CSV table of C-alpha atoms and ligand atoms in Angstrom, one decimal:
chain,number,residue,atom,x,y,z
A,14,UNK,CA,-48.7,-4.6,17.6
A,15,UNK,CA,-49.9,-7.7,19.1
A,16,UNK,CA,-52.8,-8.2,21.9
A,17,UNK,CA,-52.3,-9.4,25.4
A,18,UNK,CA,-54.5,-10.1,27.7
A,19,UNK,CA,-55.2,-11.7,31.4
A,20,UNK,CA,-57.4,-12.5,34.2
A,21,UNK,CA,-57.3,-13.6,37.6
A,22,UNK,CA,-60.8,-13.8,39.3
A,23,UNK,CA,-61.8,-14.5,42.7
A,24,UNK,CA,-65.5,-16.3,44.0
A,25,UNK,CA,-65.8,-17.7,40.7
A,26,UNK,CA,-67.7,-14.0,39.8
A,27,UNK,CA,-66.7,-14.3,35.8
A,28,UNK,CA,-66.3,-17.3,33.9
A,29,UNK,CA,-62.9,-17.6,32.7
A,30,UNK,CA,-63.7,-19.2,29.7
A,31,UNK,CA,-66.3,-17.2,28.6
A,32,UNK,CA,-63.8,-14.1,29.7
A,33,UNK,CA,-61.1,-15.4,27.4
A,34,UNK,CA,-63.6,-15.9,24.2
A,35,UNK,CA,-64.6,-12.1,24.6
A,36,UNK,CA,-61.0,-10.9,25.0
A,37,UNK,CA,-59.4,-12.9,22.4
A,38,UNK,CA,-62.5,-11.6,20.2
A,39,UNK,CA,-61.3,-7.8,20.8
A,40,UNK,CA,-57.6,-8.3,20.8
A,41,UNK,CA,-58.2,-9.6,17.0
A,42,UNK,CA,-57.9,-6.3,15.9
A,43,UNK,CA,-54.3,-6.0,17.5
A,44,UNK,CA,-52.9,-8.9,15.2
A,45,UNK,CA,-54.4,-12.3,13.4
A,46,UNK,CA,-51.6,-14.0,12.3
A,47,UNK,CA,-52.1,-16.4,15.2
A,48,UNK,CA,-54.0,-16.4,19.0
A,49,UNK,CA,-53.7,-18.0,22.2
A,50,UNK,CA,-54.0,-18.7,25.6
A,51,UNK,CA,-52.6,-20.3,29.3
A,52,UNK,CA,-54.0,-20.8,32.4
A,53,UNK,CA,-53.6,-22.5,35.9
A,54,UNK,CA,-55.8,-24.8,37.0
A,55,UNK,CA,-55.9,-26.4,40.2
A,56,UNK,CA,-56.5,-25.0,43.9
A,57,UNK,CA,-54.3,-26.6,45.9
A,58,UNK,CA,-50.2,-26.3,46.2
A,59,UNK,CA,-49.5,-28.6,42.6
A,60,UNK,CA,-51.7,-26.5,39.8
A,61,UNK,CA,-50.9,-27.8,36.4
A,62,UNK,CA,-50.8,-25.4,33.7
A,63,UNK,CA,-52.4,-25.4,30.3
A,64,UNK,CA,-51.0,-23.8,26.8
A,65,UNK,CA,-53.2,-24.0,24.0
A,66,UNK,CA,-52.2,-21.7,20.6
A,67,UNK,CA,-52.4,-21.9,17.3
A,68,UNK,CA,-51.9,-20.1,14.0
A,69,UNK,CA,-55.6,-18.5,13.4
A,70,UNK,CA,-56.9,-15.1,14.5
A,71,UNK,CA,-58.3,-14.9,18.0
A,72,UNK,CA,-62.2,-14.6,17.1
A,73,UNK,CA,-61.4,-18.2,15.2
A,74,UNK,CA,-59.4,-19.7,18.1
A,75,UNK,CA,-63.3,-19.4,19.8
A,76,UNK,CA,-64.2,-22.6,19.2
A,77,UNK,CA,-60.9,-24.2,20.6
A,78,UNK,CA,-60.8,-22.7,24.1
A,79,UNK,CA,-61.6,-25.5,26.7
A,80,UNK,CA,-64.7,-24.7,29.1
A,81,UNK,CA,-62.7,-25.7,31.9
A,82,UNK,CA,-59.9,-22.6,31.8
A,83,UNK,CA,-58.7,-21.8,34.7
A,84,UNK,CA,-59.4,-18.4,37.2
A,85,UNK,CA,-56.1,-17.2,35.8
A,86,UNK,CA,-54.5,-17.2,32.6
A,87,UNK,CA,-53.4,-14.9,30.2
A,88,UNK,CA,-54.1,-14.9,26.6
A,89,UNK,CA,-52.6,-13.5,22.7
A,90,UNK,CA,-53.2,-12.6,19.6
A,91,UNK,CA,-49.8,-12.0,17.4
A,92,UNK,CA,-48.9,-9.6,15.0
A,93,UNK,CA,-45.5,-11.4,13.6
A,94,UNK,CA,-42.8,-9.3,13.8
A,95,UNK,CA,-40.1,-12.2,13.4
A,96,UNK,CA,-40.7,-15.9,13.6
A,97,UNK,CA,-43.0,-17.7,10.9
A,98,UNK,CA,-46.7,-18.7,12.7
A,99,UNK,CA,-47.2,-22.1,10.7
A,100,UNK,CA,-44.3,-23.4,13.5
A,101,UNK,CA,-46.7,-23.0,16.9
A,102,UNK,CA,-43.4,-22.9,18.7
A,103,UNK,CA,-43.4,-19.1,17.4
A,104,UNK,CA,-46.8,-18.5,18.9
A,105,UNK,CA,-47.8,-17.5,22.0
A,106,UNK,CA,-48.1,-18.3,24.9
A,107,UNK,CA,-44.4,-19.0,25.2
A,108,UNK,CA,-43.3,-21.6,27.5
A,109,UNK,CA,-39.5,-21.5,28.3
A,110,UNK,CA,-39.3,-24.2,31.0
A,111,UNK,CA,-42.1,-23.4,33.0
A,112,UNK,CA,-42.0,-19.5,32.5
A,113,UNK,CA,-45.3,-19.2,30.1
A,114,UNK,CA,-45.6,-16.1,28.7
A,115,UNK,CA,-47.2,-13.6,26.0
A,116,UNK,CA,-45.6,-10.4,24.7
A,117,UNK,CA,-47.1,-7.2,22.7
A,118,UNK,CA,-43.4,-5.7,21.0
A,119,UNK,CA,-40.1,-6.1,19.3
A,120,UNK,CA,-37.1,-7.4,21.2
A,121,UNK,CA,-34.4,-6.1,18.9
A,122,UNK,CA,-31.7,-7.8,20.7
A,123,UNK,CA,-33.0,-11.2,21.2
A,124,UNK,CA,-29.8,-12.9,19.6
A,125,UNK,CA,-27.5,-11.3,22.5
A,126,UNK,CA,-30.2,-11.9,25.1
A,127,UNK,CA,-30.3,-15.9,24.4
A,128,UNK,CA,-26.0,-15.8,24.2
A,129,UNK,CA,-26.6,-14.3,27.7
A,130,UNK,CA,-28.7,-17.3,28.8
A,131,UNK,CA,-25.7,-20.1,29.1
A,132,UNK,CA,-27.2,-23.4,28.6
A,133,UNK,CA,-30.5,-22.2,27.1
A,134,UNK,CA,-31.7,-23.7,24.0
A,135,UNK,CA,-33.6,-21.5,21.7
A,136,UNK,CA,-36.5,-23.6,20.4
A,137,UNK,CA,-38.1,-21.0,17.7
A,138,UNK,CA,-37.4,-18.3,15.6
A,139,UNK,CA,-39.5,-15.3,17.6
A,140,UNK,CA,-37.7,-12.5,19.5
A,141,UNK,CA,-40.4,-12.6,22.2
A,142,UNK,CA,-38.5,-16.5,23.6
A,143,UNK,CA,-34.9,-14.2,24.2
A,144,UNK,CA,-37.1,-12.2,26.9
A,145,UNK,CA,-38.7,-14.8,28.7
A,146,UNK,CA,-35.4,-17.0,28.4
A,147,UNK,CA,-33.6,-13.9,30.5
A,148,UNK,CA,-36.7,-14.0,32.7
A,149,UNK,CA,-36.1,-17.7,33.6
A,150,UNK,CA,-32.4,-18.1,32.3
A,151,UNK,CA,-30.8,-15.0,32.4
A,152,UNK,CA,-27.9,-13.6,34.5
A,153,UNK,CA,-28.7,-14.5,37.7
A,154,UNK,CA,-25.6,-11.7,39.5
A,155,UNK,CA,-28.0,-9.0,37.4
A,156,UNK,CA,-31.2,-9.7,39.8
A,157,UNK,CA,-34.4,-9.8,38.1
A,158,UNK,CA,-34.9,-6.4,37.4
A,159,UNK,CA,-31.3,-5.5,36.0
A,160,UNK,CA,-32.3,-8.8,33.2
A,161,UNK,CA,-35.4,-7.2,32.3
A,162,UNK,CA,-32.7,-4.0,31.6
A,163,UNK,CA,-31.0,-5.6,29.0
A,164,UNK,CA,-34.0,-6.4,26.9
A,165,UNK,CA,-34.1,-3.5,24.1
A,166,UNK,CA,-36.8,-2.8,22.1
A,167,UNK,CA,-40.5,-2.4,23.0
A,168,UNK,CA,-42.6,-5.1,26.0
A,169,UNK,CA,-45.2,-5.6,27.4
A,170,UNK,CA,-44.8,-8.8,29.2
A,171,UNK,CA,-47.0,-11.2,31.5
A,172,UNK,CA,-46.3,-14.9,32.4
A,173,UNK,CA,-47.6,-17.2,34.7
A,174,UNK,CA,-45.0,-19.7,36.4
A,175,UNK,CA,-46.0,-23.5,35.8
A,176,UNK,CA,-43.8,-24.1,39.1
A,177,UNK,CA,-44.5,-21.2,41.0
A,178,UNK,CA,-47.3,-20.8,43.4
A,179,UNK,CA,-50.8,-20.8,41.9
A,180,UNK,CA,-52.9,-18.3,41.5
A,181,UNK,CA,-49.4,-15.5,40.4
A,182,UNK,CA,-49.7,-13.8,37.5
A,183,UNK,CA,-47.1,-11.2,36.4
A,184,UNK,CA,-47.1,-8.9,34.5
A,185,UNK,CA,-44.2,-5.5,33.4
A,186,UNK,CA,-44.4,-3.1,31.1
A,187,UNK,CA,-40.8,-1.7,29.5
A,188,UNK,CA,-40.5,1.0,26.7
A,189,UNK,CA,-43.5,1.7,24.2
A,190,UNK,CA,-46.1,-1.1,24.4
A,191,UNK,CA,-49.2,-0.3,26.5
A,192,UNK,CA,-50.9,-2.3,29.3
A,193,UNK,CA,-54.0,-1.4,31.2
A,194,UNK,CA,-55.1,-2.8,34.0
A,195,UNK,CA,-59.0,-3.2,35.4
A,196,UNK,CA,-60.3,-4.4,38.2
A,197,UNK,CA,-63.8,-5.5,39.8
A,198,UNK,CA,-65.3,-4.5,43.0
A,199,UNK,CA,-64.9,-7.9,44.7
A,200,UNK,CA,-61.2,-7.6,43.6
A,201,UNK,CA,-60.8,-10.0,40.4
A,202,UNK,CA,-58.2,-8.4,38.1
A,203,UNK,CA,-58.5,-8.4,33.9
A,204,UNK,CA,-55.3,-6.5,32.4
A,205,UNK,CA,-54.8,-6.1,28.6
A,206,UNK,CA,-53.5,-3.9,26.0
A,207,UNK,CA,-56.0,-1.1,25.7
A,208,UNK,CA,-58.8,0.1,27.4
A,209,UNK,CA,-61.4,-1.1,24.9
A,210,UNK,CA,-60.5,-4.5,25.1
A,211,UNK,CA,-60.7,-4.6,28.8
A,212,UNK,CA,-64.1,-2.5,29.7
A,213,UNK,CA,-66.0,-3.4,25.8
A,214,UNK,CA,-66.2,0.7,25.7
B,322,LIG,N1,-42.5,-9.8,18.3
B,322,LIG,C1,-43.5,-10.7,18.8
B,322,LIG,C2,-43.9,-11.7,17.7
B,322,LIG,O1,-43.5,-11.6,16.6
B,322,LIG,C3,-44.7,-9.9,19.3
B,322,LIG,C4,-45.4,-9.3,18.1
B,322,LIG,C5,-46.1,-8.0,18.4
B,322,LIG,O2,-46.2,-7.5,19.5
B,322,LIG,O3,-46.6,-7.4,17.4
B,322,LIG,O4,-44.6,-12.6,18.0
């Protein structure tokens, strides 16, 4: 039962970092075994993206997040299902080659998945890598949603691509785990596991 949460805002009308304190704070109760968070930074057509995680619960990880996090970003605080969180590798965000991503679920087939990713590397113990590897790795014949088909299990998934174009976030939902998604007026977008931890009420 892990937390996830993201943001994307637009005229600068929330400050990210202050954004990502107040959600990591709530998603806390959704798993402390470790917290994190990623975000793009840069305006122009080369944004560099930022992964910062570690194993302590997400009202700790406060005091690490960087005043300068980006306008979109996503951010996690694990429940370990599978995957030990003294090795940050298992933690969240997960970067696999540029696809950096958090998950709330259990990918029960994770093994299978990573076979299906030829030439992938698994790097950690955690079953959430096997669904971001098919994301970036997988099957390419399948098309991207018949890879997202073969992960069993429950997901709720969102990523932002360190090579894509700036300013994308993505997000799916598969079986069981929830996602809610808010949005402000001027249009800035803050999605996360329940309703609570997106609106405070
Ligand atoms: N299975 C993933 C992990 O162990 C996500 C945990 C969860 O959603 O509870 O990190």
């Amino acid at each position: 039962m892990c937390g996830i949460g993201a943001w994307q805002i637009v005229d600068r009308e929330i400050d990210p970092a202050k954004l990502a304190t107040i959600l990591l704070r709530r998603l806390s109760i959704r798993g402390r075994d470790a917290a994190g968070l990623a975000w793009h930074q840069g305006d122009g057509d080369k944004p560099e993206t930022y992964i910062n995680k570690a194993d302590v619960s997400g009202a700790q990880f406060g005091r690490f997040i960087d005043k300068q996090t980006g306008e979109t970003g996503i951010c996690h605080t694990r429940w370990a299902t599978q995957g030990d969180p003294a090795y940050n590798v298992n933690n969240h965000p997960i970067d696999v080659e540029g696809i950096v991503g958090v998950h709330n679920g259990h990918v029960s087939n994770d093994d299978q998945l990573i076979a299906m990713c030829k030439g992938y590397k698994r790097k950690g113990k955690v079953d959430s890598e096997a669904a971001f590897a098919m994301i970036a790795h997988g099957p390419r014949e399948l098309g991207f949603f018949g890879r997202l088909q073969q992960i069993k299990g429950s997901a709720a998934l969102m990523w932002i691509n360190a090579y894509g174009p700036n300013r994308f976030l993505h997000a799916v939902r598969l079986n069981g785990s929830p996602l809610v998604f808010g949005h402000t007026a001027k249009g800035s977008v803050i999605l996360a596991s329940t309703k609570y931890i997106v609106t405070g009420k």
